[in-house]
Short mmCIF file of C-alpha atoms in Angstrom, two decimals:
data_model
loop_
_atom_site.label_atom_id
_atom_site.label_comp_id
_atom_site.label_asym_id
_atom_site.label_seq_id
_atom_site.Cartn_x
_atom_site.Cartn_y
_atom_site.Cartn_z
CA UNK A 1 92.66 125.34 55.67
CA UNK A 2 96.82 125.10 55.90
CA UNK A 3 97.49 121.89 57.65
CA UNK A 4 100.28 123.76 59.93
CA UNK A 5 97.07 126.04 61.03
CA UNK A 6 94.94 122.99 61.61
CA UNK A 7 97.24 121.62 63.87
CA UNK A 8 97.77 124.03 65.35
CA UNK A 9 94.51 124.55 66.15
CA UNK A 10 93.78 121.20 67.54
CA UNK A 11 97.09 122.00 69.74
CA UNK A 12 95.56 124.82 70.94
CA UNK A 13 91.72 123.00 71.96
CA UNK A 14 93.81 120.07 73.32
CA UNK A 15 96.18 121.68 75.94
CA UNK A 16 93.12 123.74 76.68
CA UNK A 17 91.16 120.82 77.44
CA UNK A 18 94.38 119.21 79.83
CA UNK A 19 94.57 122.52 82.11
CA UNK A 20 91.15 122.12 82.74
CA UNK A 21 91.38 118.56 83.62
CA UNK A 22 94.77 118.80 85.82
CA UNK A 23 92.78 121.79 87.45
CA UNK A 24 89.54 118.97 88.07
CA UNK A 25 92.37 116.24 89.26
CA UNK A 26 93.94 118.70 91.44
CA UNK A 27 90.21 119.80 93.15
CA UNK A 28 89.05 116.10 94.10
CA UNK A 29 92.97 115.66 95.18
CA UNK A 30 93.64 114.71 98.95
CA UNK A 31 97.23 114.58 98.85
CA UNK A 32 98.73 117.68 98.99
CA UNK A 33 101.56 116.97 96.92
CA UNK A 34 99.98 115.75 94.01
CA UNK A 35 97.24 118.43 94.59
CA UNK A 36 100.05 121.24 93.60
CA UNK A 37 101.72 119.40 90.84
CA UNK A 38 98.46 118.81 89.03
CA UNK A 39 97.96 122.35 89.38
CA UNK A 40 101.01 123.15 88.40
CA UNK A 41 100.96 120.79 85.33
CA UNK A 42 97.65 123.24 84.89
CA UNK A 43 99.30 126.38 84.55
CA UNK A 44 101.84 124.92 82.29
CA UNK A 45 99.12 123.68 80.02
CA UNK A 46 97.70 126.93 80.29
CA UNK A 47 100.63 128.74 79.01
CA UNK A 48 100.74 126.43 76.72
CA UNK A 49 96.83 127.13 75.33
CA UNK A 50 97.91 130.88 75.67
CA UNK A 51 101.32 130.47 72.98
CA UNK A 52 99.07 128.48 70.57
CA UNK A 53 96.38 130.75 70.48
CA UNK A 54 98.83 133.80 69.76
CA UNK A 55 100.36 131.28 67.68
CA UNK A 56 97.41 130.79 65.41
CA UNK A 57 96.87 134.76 65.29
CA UNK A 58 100.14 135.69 64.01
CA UNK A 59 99.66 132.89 61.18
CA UNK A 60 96.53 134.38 60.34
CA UNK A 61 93.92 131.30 61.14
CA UNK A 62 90.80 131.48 63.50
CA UNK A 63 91.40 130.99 66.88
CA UNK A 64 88.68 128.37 67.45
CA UNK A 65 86.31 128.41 70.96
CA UNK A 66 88.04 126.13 73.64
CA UNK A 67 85.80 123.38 75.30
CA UNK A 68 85.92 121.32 78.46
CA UNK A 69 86.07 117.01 77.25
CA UNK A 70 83.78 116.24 79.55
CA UNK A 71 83.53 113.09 79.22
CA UNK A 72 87.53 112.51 79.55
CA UNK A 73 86.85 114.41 82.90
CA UNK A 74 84.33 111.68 84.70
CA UNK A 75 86.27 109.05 82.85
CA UNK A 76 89.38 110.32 85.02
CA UNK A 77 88.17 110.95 87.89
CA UNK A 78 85.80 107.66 87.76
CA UNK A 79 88.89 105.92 87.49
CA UNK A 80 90.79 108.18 90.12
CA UNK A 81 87.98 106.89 92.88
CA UNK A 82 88.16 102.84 91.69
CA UNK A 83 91.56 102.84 90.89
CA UNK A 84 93.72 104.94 92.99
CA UNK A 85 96.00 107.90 91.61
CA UNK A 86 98.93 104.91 90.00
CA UNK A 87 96.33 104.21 87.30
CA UNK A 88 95.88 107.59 86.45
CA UNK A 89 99.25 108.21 86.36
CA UNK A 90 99.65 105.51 83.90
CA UNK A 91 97.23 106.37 81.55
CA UNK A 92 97.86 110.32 81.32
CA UNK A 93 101.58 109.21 80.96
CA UNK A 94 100.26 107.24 77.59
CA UNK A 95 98.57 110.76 76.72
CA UNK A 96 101.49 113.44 77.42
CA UNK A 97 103.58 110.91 75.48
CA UNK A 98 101.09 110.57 72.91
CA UNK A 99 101.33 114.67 72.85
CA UNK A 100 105.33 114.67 72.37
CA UNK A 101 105.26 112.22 69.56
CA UNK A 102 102.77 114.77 67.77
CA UNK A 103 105.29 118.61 68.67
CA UNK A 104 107.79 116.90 67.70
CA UNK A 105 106.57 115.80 64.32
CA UNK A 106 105.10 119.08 63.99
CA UNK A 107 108.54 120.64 64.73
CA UNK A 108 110.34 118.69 62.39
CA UNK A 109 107.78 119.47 59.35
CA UNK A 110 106.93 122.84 59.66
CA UNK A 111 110.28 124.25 60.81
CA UNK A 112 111.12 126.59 57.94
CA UNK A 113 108.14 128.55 58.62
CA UNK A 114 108.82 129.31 62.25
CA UNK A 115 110.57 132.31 63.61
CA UNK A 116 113.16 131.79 65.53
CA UNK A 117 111.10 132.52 68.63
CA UNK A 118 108.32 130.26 67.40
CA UNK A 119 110.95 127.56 67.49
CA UNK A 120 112.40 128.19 71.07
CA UNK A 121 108.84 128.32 72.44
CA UNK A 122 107.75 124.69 70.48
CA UNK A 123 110.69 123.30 72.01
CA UNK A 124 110.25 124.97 75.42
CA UNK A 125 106.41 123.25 74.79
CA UNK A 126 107.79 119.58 74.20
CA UNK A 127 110.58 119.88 77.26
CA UNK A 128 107.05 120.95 79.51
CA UNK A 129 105.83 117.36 77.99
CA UNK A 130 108.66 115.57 78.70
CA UNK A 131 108.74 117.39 81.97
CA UNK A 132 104.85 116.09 82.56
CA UNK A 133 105.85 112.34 81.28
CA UNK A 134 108.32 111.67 84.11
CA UNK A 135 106.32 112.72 86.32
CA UNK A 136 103.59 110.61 85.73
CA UNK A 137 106.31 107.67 85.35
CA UNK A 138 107.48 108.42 89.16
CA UNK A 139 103.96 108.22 90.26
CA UNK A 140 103.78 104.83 88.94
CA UNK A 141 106.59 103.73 89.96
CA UNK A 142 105.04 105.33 94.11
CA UNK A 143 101.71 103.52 93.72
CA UNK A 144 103.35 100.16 91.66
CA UNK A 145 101.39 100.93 88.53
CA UNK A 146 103.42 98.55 86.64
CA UNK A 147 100.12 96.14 87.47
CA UNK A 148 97.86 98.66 85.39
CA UNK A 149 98.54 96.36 82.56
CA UNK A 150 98.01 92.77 84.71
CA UNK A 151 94.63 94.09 85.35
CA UNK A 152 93.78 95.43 81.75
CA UNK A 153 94.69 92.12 79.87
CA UNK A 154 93.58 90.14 82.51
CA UNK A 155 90.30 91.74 82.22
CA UNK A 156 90.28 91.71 78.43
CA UNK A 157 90.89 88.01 78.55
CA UNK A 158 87.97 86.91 80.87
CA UNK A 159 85.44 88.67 79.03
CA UNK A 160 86.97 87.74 75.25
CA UNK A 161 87.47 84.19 76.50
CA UNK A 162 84.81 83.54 78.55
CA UNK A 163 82.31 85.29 75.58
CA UNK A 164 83.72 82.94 73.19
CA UNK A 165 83.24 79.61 75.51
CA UNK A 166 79.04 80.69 76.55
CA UNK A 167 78.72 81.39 72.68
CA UNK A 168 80.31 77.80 71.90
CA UNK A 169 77.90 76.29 74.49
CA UNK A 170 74.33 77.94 73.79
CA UNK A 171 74.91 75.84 70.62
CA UNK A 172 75.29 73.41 71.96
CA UNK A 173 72.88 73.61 74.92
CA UNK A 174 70.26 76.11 73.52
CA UNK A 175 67.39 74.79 76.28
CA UNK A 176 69.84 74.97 79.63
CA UNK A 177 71.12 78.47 80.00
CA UNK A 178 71.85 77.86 83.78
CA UNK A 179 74.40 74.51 82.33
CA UNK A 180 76.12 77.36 80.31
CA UNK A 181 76.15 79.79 82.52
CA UNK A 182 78.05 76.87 85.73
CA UNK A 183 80.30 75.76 82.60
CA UNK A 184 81.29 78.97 81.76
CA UNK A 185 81.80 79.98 85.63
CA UNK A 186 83.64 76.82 86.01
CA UNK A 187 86.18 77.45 82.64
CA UNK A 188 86.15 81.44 84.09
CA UNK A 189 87.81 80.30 87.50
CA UNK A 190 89.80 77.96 86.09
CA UNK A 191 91.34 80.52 83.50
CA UNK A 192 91.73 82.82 86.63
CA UNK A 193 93.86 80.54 88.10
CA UNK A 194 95.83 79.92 85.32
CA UNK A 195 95.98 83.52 84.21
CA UNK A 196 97.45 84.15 88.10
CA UNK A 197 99.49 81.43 88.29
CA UNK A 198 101.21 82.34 85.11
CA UNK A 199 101.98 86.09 85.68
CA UNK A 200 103.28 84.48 89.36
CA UNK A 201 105.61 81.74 87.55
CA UNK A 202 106.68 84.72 85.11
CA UNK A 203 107.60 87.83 86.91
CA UNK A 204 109.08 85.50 89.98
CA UNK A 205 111.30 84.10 86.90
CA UNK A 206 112.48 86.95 85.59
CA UNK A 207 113.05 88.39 89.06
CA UNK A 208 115.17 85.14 89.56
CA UNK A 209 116.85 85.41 86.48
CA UNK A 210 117.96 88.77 87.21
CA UNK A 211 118.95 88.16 90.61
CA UNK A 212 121.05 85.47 89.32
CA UNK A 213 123.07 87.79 87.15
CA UNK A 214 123.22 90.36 89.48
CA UNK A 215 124.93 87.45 92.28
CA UNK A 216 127.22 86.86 89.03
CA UNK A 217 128.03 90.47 88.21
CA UNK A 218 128.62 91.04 92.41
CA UNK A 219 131.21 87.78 92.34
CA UNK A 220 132.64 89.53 88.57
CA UNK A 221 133.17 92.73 90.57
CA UNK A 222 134.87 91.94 93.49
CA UNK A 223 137.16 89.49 91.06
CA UNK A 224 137.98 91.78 88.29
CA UNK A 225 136.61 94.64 88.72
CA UNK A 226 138.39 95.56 85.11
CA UNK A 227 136.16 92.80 83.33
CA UNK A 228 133.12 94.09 85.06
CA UNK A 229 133.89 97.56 83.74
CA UNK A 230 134.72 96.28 79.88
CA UNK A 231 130.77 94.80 80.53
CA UNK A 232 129.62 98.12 81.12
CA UNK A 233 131.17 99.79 78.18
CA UNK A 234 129.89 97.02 75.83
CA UNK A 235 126.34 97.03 77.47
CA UNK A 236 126.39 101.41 76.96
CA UNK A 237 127.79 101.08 73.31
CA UNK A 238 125.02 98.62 72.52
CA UNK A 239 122.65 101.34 72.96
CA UNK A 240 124.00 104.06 71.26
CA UNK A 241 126.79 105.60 73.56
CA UNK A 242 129.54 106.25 71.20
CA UNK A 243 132.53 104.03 72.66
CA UNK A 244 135.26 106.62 74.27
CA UNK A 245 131.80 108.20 76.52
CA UNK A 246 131.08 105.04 77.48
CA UNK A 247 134.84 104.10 78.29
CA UNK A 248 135.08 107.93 79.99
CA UNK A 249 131.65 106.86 82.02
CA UNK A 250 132.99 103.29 82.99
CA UNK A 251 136.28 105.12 84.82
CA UNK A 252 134.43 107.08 86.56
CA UNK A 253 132.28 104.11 87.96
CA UNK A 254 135.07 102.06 88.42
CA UNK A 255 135.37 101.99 92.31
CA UNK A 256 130.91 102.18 92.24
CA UNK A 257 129.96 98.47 91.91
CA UNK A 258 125.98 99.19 92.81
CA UNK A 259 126.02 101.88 90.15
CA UNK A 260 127.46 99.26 87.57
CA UNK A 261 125.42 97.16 88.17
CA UNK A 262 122.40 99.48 87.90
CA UNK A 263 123.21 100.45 84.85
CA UNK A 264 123.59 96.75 83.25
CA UNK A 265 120.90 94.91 85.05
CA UNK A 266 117.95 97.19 86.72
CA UNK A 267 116.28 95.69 89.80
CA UNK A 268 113.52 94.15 88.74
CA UNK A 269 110.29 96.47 90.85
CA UNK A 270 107.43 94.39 90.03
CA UNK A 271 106.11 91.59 92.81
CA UNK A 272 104.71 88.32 92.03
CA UNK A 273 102.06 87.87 93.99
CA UNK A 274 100.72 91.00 93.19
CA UNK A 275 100.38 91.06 89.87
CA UNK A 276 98.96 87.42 90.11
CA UNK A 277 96.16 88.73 92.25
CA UNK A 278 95.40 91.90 90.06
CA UNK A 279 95.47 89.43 86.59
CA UNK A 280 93.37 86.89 88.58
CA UNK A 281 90.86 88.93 90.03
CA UNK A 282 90.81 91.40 86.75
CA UNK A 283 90.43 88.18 84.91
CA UNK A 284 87.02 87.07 87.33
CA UNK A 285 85.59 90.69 86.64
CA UNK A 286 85.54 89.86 83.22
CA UNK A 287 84.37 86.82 83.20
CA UNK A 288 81.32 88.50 85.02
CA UNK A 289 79.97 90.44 81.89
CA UNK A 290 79.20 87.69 79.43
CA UNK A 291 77.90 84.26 82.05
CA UNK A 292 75.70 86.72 84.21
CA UNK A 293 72.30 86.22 81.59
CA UNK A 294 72.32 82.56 81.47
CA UNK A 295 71.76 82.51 85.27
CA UNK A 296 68.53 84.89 84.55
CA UNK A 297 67.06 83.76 81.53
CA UNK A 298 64.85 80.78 80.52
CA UNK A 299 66.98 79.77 77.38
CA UNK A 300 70.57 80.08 76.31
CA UNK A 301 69.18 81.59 72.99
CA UNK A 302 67.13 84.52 75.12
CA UNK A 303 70.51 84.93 77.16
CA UNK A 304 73.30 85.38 74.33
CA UNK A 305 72.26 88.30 72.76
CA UNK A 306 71.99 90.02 76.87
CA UNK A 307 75.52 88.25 77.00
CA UNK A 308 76.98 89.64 74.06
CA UNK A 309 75.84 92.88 74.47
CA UNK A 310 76.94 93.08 77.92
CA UNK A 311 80.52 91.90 77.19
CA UNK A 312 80.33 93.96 74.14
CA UNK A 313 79.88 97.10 76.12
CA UNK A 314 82.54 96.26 78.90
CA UNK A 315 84.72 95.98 76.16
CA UNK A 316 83.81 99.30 74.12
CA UNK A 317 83.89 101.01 77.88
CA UNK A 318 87.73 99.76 78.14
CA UNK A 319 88.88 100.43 75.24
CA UNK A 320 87.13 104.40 75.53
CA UNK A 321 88.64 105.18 78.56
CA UNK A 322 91.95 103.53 77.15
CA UNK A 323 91.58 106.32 73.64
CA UNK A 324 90.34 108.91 75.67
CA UNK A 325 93.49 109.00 77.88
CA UNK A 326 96.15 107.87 75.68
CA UNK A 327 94.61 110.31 72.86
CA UNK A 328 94.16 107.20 70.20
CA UNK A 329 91.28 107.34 67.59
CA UNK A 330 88.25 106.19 70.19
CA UNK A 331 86.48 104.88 67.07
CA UNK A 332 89.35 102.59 65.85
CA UNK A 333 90.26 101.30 69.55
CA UNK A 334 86.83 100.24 69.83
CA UNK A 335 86.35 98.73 66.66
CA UNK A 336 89.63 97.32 67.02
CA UNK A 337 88.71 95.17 70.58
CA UNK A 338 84.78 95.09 70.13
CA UNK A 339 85.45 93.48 66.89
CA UNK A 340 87.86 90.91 67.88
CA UNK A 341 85.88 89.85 71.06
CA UNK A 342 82.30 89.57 68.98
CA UNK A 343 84.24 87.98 66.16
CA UNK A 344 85.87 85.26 68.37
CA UNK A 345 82.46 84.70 69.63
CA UNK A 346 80.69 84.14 66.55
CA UNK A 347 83.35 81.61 65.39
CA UNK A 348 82.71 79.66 68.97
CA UNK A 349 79.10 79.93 68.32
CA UNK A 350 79.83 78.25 64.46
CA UNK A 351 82.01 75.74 66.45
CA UNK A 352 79.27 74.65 68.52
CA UNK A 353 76.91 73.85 66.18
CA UNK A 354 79.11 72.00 64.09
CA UNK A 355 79.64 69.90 67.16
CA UNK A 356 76.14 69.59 68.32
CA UNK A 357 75.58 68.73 64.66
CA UNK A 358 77.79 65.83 64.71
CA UNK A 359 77.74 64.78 67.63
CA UNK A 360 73.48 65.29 68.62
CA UNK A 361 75.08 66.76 72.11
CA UNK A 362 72.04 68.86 73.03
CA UNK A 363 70.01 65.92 73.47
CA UNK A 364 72.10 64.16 76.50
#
């Protein structure tokens, strides 16, 4: 089959598949708001199903049977009940920019063998994307989504740590599970704490640091408000504004000293003690999954496989939900985290024996 028709094809199944699941967003909805622009993000998609399948027609290919991604449905609206409608937002703005990245490599390669009203209506397609992306991006930035990613690491380094230190220590301690399962509590809170107090040191710093400039720029202003203005036009030709726009731009922001500085130091949004809290607690959560068994089971060795294959799935669970709404390859994403969490675990569990080999630690 032409690759251009195959393509299309999956085009055609995909924005499908996203009008039905704006249109199953929009139903479990309560704000009425959001309720209409997730339908109207499922019309758009529709229209969009409707131009690919004429699309594939005209070129001649079968126009294959649409079907409904279950599965990407409850995983949505699962997280749509725990998380609130931020998260969502966050992870279907991975996916619509996951989308553009793909029309517009499409565009690029197979422009020669569009019409000229094939071409309008591909672009028309990725400015209905772009459209969909900032939307998502203001809902984040309503429901402070910029913590989405506190709790995903924070969570993916409880249950990766935490798995590696129970491993190391049913080595070592293969005939007290309930010793493993207290020292692995005790390193889990502790890394909490850490993990929290770190993102709270960080983002207060760099909300310090930027405060600090803005004071500066403020003082620069109200001193020379020319120098303040040469700033602006260096900080604009640094990122690709060719140097009389940005010199045309600075004049007309000349007498606006809250747009200047906007527009060389952003206000920094996120707050402290709330991302602490979500990597913290995120980070507790995880450390959940793999020290549960040895608090049930009779030997560390009867409650590291249950460990491993609880922390395993946590982790394959994540990292689904993460492909199936950011449209990466589900199989690589899980192979990708599963296999780095079970692989630091086996080395932990090597590192334990070597110690209770040397050391005869199991028999204190």
């Amino acid at each position: 089959m032409d690759e251009m028709i195959r393509l299309a094809r999956d085009f055609y199944k995909d924005e499908y598949a996203d009008s039905v699941l704006y249109a199953q967003l929009a139903r479990i909805e309560k704000g009425e708001e959001i309720r209409k622009e997730f339908l109207r993000l499922s019309n758009i998609e529709s229209k969009h199903a409707k131009f690919w399948h004429d699309f594939i027609k005209r070129h001649g290919g079968e126009v294959p049977k649409p079907s409904v991604k279950r599965l990407t449905i409850f995983s949505v609206k699962l997280l749509r009940r725990i998380l609130g409608p931020g998260s969502v937002a966050s992870l279907l703005e991975m996916g619509e920019n996951s989308a553009i990245q793909k029309y517009f490599k499409y565009l690029t390669t197979y422009a020669d063998r569009f019409s000229e009203e094939e071409l309008k209506e591909i672009k028309e397609v990725i400015l209905d994307e772009l459209e969909h992306e900032r939307f998502f991006r203001e809902e984040e930035k309503r429901f402070h989504v910029e913590n989405t990613r506190d709790l995903v690491l924070g969570m993916n380094d409880g249950l990766v740590e935490i798995l590696g230190a129970v491993t190391g220590l049913s080595a070592v301690y293969p005939n007290n599970p309930q010793l493993v399962g207290i020292s692995g509590l005790i390193v889990g809170v502790a890394g909490a704490l850490s993990m929290a107090i770190g993102t709270f040191v960080s983002v207060r710093s760099q909300r310090q640091v930027k405060e600090s400039i803005r004071d500066r720029m403020e003082v620069l202003f109200r001193v020379s408000p020319e120098r303040a203005a040469e700033e602006l036009v260096e900080k604009l030709v640094e990122g690709g504004m060719p140097e009389e726009v940005a010199k045309e731009v600075a004049r007309e922001l000349a007498d606006n000293s809250e747009a200047i500085m906007q527009l060389l130091l952003p206000e920094a949004e996120e707050n402290e003690i709330r991302a602490a809290l979500y990597t913290g607690l995120s980070y507790l959560v995880g450390v959940a999954f793999p020290v549960t068994p040895y608090f049930l089971a009779s030997s560390s060795l009867t409650a590291l496989p249950f460990s491993i294959l609880l922390a395993g799935s946590a982790l394959a669970i994540v990292a689904t939900l993460i492909s199936l709404l950011s449209g990466i390859s589900i199989r690589k994403k899980v192979a990708e985290m599963v296999a780095t969490g079970l692989g630091a675990a086996f080395l932990s569990y090597l590192f334990g024996r070597l110690m209770e080999a040397l050391f005869n630690v199991s028999a204190l």
